[in-house]
């Protein structure tokens, strides 16, 4: 399955929704709908399930998905995004090795 493109020319909220749909298609327990609480909550939920993409066999697809998450994450002010960065880093440490 083709994942969402990196640095899409759509709003951050729509990009987050595309990521939600993608992770849901991989079997993650996540709603496909945007969070009414905003992009930070969307990103928190996406980070919570992002490790399901490690099941993908194509390394380029996994990299594209993770880059999509980072492209949204950099838009969050550091003082509000620090916990997201830590959570994302913890998920990455669970990635299977080569």
JSON list of C-alpha atoms in Angstrom, two decimals:
[
{"chain": "A", "resi": 1, "resn": "UNK", "atom": "CA", "xyz": [0.00, 0.00, 0.00]},
{"chain": "A", "resi": 2, "resn": "UNK", "atom": "CA", "xyz": [1.23, 3.45, -0.86]},
{"chain": "A", "resi": 3, "resn": "UNK", "atom": "CA", "xyz": [1.60, 5.67, 2.19]},
{"chain": "A", "resi": 4, "resn": "UNK", "atom": "CA", "xyz": [0.91, 9.38, 2.39]},
{"chain": "A", "resi": 5, "resn": "UNK", "atom": "CA", "xyz": [3.40, 11.65, 0.66]},
{"chain": "A", "resi": 6, "resn": "UNK", "atom": "CA", "xyz": [5.97, 13.58, 2.63]},
{"chain": "A", "resi": 7, "resn": "UNK", "atom": "CA", "xyz": [5.54, 17.38, 2.80]},
{"chain": "A", "resi": 8, "resn": "UNK", "atom": "CA", "xyz": [2.12, 17.28, 1.17]},
{"chain": "A", "resi": 9, "resn": "UNK", "atom": "CA", "xyz": [0.72, 20.50, -0.21]},
{"chain": "A", "resi": 10, "resn": "UNK", "atom": "CA", "xyz": [-2.26, 20.31, 2.14]},
{"chain": "A", "resi": 11, "resn": "UNK", "atom": "CA", "xyz": [-2.95, 21.66, 5.61]},
{"chain": "A", "resi": 12, "resn": "UNK", "atom": "CA", "xyz": [-1.27, 20.05, 8.61]},
{"chain": "A", "resi": 13, "resn": "UNK", "atom": "CA", "xyz": [-4.66, 18.92, 9.85]},
{"chain": "A", "resi": 14, "resn": "UNK", "atom": "CA", "xyz": [-5.42, 17.17, 6.55]},
{"chain": "A", "resi": 15, "resn": "UNK", "atom": "CA", "xyz": [-1.96, 15.62, 6.49]},
{"chain": "A", "resi": 16, "resn": "UNK", "atom": "CA", "xyz": [-2.54, 14.29, 10.01]},
{"chain": "A", "resi": 17, "resn": "UNK", "atom": "CA", "xyz": [-5.86, 12.85, 8.89]},
{"chain": "A", "resi": 18, "resn": "UNK", "atom": "CA", "xyz": [-4.14, 11.09, 5.97]},
{"chain": "A", "resi": 19, "resn": "UNK", "atom": "CA", "xyz": [-1.64, 9.60, 8.42]},
{"chain": "A", "resi": 20, "resn": "UNK", "atom": "CA", "xyz": [-4.51, 8.46, 10.65]},
{"chain": "A", "resi": 21, "resn": "UNK", "atom": "CA", "xyz": [-6.15, 6.72, 7.68]},
{"chain": "A", "resi": 22, "resn": "UNK", "atom": "CA", "xyz": [-2.87, 5.10, 6.69]},
{"chain": "A", "resi": 23, "resn": "UNK", "atom": "CA", "xyz": [-2.17, 3.76, 10.18]},
{"chain": "A", "resi": 24, "resn": "UNK", "atom": "CA", "xyz": [-5.76, 2.53, 10.46]},
{"chain": "A", "resi": 25, "resn": "UNK", "atom": "CA", "xyz": [-5.26, 0.63, 7.17]},
{"chain": "A", "resi": 26, "resn": "UNK", "atom": "CA", "xyz": [-2.24, -1.07, 8.75]},
{"chain": "A", "resi": 27, "resn": "UNK", "atom": "CA", "xyz": [-4.41, -2.24, 11.64]},
{"chain": "A", "resi": 28, "resn": "UNK", "atom": "CA", "xyz": [-3.63, 0.45, 14.21]},
{"chain": "A", "resi": 29, "resn": "UNK", "atom": "CA", "xyz": [-6.30, 1.31, 16.75]},
{"chain": "A", "resi": 30, "resn": "UNK", "atom": "CA", "xyz": [-6.79, 4.92, 15.72]},
{"chain": "A", "resi": 31, "resn": "UNK", "atom": "CA", "xyz": [-9.75, 6.89, 14.42]},
{"chain": "A", "resi": 32, "resn": "UNK", "atom": "CA", "xyz": [-9.60, 8.15, 10.86]},
{"chain": "A", "resi": 33, "resn": "UNK", "atom": "CA", "xyz": [-11.21, 11.41, 11.95]},
{"chain": "A", "resi": 34, "resn": "UNK", "atom": "CA", "xyz": [-9.40, 14.57, 13.00]},
{"chain": "A", "resi": 35, "resn": "UNK", "atom": "CA", "xyz": [-9.29, 15.29, 16.70]},
{"chain": "A", "resi": 36, "resn": "UNK", "atom": "CA", "xyz": [-11.56, 18.13, 17.80]},
{"chain": "A", "resi": 37, "resn": "UNK", "atom": "CA", "xyz": [-8.73, 19.12, 20.17]},
{"chain": "A", "resi": 38, "resn": "UNK", "atom": "CA", "xyz": [-6.45, 20.09, 17.28]},
{"chain": "A", "resi": 39, "resn": "UNK", "atom": "CA", "xyz": [-3.24, 19.11, 15.56]},
{"chain": "A", "resi": 40, "resn": "UNK", "atom": "CA", "xyz": [-1.25, 18.45, 18.73]},
{"chain": "A", "resi": 41, "resn": "UNK", "atom": "CA", "xyz": [-3.76, 15.84, 19.88]},
{"chain": "A", "resi": 42, "resn": "UNK", "atom": "CA", "xyz": [-3.80, 14.34, 16.39]},
{"chain": "A", "resi": 43, "resn": "UNK", "atom": "CA", "xyz": [-0.03, 14.10, 16.44]},
{"chain": "A", "resi": 44, "resn": "UNK", "atom": "CA", "xyz": [-0.01, 12.59, 19.92]},
{"chain": "A", "resi": 45, "resn": "UNK", "atom": "CA", "xyz": [-2.37, 9.84, 18.76]},
{"chain": "A", "resi": 46, "resn": "UNK", "atom": "CA", "xyz": [-0.39, 9.27, 15.55]},
{"chain": "A", "resi": 47, "resn": "UNK", "atom": "CA", "xyz": [2.87, 8.95, 17.48]},
{"chain": "A", "resi": 48, "resn": "UNK", "atom": "CA", "xyz": [1.13, 6.47, 19.78]},
{"chain": "A", "resi": 49, "resn": "UNK", "atom": "CA", "xyz": [0.55, 4.06, 16.90]},
{"chain": "A", "resi": 50, "resn": "UNK", "atom": "CA", "xyz": [3.39, 4.90, 14.51]},
{"chain": "A", "resi": 51, "resn": "UNK", "atom": "CA", "xyz": [5.29, 1.73, 15.36]},
{"chain": "A", "resi": 52, "resn": "UNK", "atom": "CA", "xyz": [2.80, -0.29, 13.27]},
{"chain": "A", "resi": 53, "resn": "UNK", "atom": "CA", "xyz": [4.58, 1.03, 10.18]},
{"chain": "A", "resi": 54, "resn": "UNK", "atom": "CA", "xyz": [7.61, -1.07, 11.16]},
{"chain": "A", "resi": 55, "resn": "UNK", "atom": "CA", "xyz": [5.66, -4.05, 9.82]},
{"chain": "A", "resi": 56, "resn": "UNK", "atom": "CA", "xyz": [6.14, -2.61, 6.33]},
{"chain": "A", "resi": 57, "resn": "UNK", "atom": "CA", "xyz": [8.81, -4.46, 4.39]},
{"chain": "A", "resi": 58, "resn": "UNK", "atom": "CA", "xyz": [9.74, -1.52, 2.19]},
{"chain": "A", "resi": 59, "resn": "UNK", "atom": "CA", "xyz": [12.22, 0.61, 4.10]},
{"chain": "A", "resi": 60, "resn": "UNK", "atom": "CA", "xyz": [11.55, 3.62, 1.84]},
{"chain": "A", "resi": 61, "resn": "UNK", "atom": "CA", "xyz": [7.84, 3.53, 2.77]},
{"chain": "A", "resi": 62, "resn": "UNK", "atom": "CA", "xyz": [8.66, 3.44, 6.48]},
{"chain": "A", "resi": 63, "resn": "UNK", "atom": "CA", "xyz": [11.07, 6.35, 6.05]},
{"chain": "A", "resi": 64, "resn": "UNK", "atom": "CA", "xyz": [8.45, 8.36, 4.13]},
{"chain": "A", "resi": 65, "resn": "UNK", "atom": "CA", "xyz": [5.85, 7.82, 6.86]},
{"chain": "A", "resi": 66, "resn": "UNK", "atom": "CA", "xyz": [8.24, 8.80, 9.64]},
{"chain": "A", "resi": 67, "resn": "UNK", "atom": "CA", "xyz": [9.28, 11.88, 7.65]},
{"chain": "A", "resi": 68, "resn": "UNK", "atom": "CA", "xyz": [5.62, 12.82, 7.31]},
{"chain": "A", "resi": 69, "resn": "UNK", "atom": "CA", "xyz": [5.27, 12.72, 11.09]},
{"chain": "A", "resi": 70, "resn": "UNK", "atom": "CA", "xyz": [8.39, 14.83, 11.55]},
{"chain": "A", "resi": 71, "resn": "UNK", "atom": "CA", "xyz": [7.17, 17.38, 8.98]},
{"chain": "A", "resi": 72, "resn": "UNK", "atom": "CA", "xyz": [4.10, 17.98, 11.16]},
{"chain": "A", "resi": 73, "resn": "UNK", "atom": "CA", "xyz": [6.04, 17.81, 14.42]},
{"chain": "A", "resi": 74, "resn": "UNK", "atom": "CA", "xyz": [8.37, 20.67, 13.45]},
{"chain": "A", "resi": 75, "resn": "UNK", "atom": "CA", "xyz": [5.35, 22.98, 13.17]},
{"chain": "A", "resi": 76, "resn": "UNK", "atom": "CA", "xyz": [4.52, 22.56, 16.88]},
{"chain": "A", "resi": 77, "resn": "UNK", "atom": "CA", "xyz": [6.22, 25.11, 19.17]},
{"chain": "A", "resi": 78, "resn": "UNK", "atom": "CA", "xyz": [8.95, 23.44, 21.23]},
{"chain": "A", "resi": 79, "resn": "UNK", "atom": "CA", "xyz": [7.41, 24.30, 24.60]},
{"chain": "A", "resi": 80, "resn": "UNK", "atom": "CA", "xyz": [4.26, 22.40, 23.58]},
{"chain": "A", "resi": 81, "resn": "UNK", "atom": "CA", "xyz": [5.93, 19.74, 21.48]},
{"chain": "A", "resi": 82, "resn": "UNK", "atom": "CA", "xyz": [8.65, 18.46, 23.79]},
{"chain": "A", "resi": 83, "resn": "UNK", "atom": "CA", "xyz": [6.56, 15.55, 25.07]},
{"chain": "A", "resi": 84, "resn": "UNK", "atom": "CA", "xyz": [5.66, 14.62, 21.49]},
{"chain": "A", "resi": 85, "resn": "UNK", "atom": "CA", "xyz": [9.33, 14.55, 20.54]},
{"chain": "A", "resi": 86, "resn": "UNK", "atom": "CA", "xyz": [10.16, 12.34, 23.52]},
{"chain": "A", "resi": 87, "resn": "UNK", "atom": "CA", "xyz": [7.27, 9.97, 22.77]},
{"chain": "A", "resi": 88, "resn": "UNK", "atom": "CA", "xyz": [8.26, 9.76, 19.10]},
{"chain": "A", "resi": 89, "resn": "UNK", "atom": "CA", "xyz": [11.89, 9.06, 20.04]},
{"chain": "A", "resi": 90, "resn": "UNK", "atom": "CA", "xyz": [10.79, 6.26, 22.35]},
{"chain": "A", "resi": 91, "resn": "UNK", "atom": "CA", "xyz": [8.74, 4.70, 19.54]},
{"chain": "A", "resi": 92, "resn": "UNK", "atom": "CA", "xyz": [11.73, 4.87, 17.22]},
{"chain": "A", "resi": 93, "resn": "UNK", "atom": "CA", "xyz": [13.87, 2.96, 19.70]},
{"chain": "A", "resi": 94, "resn": "UNK", "atom": "CA", "xyz": [11.45, 0.05, 19.25]},
{"chain": "A", "resi": 95, "resn": "UNK", "atom": "CA", "xyz": [12.11, -0.11, 15.51]},
{"chain": "A", "resi": 96, "resn": "UNK", "atom": "CA", "xyz": [13.49, -3.45, 14.37]},
{"chain": "A", "resi": 97, "resn": "UNK", "atom": "CA", "xyz": [17.12, -3.39, 13.30]},
{"chain": "A", "resi": 98, "resn": "UNK", "atom": "CA", "xyz": [18.40, -4.28, 9.83]}
]
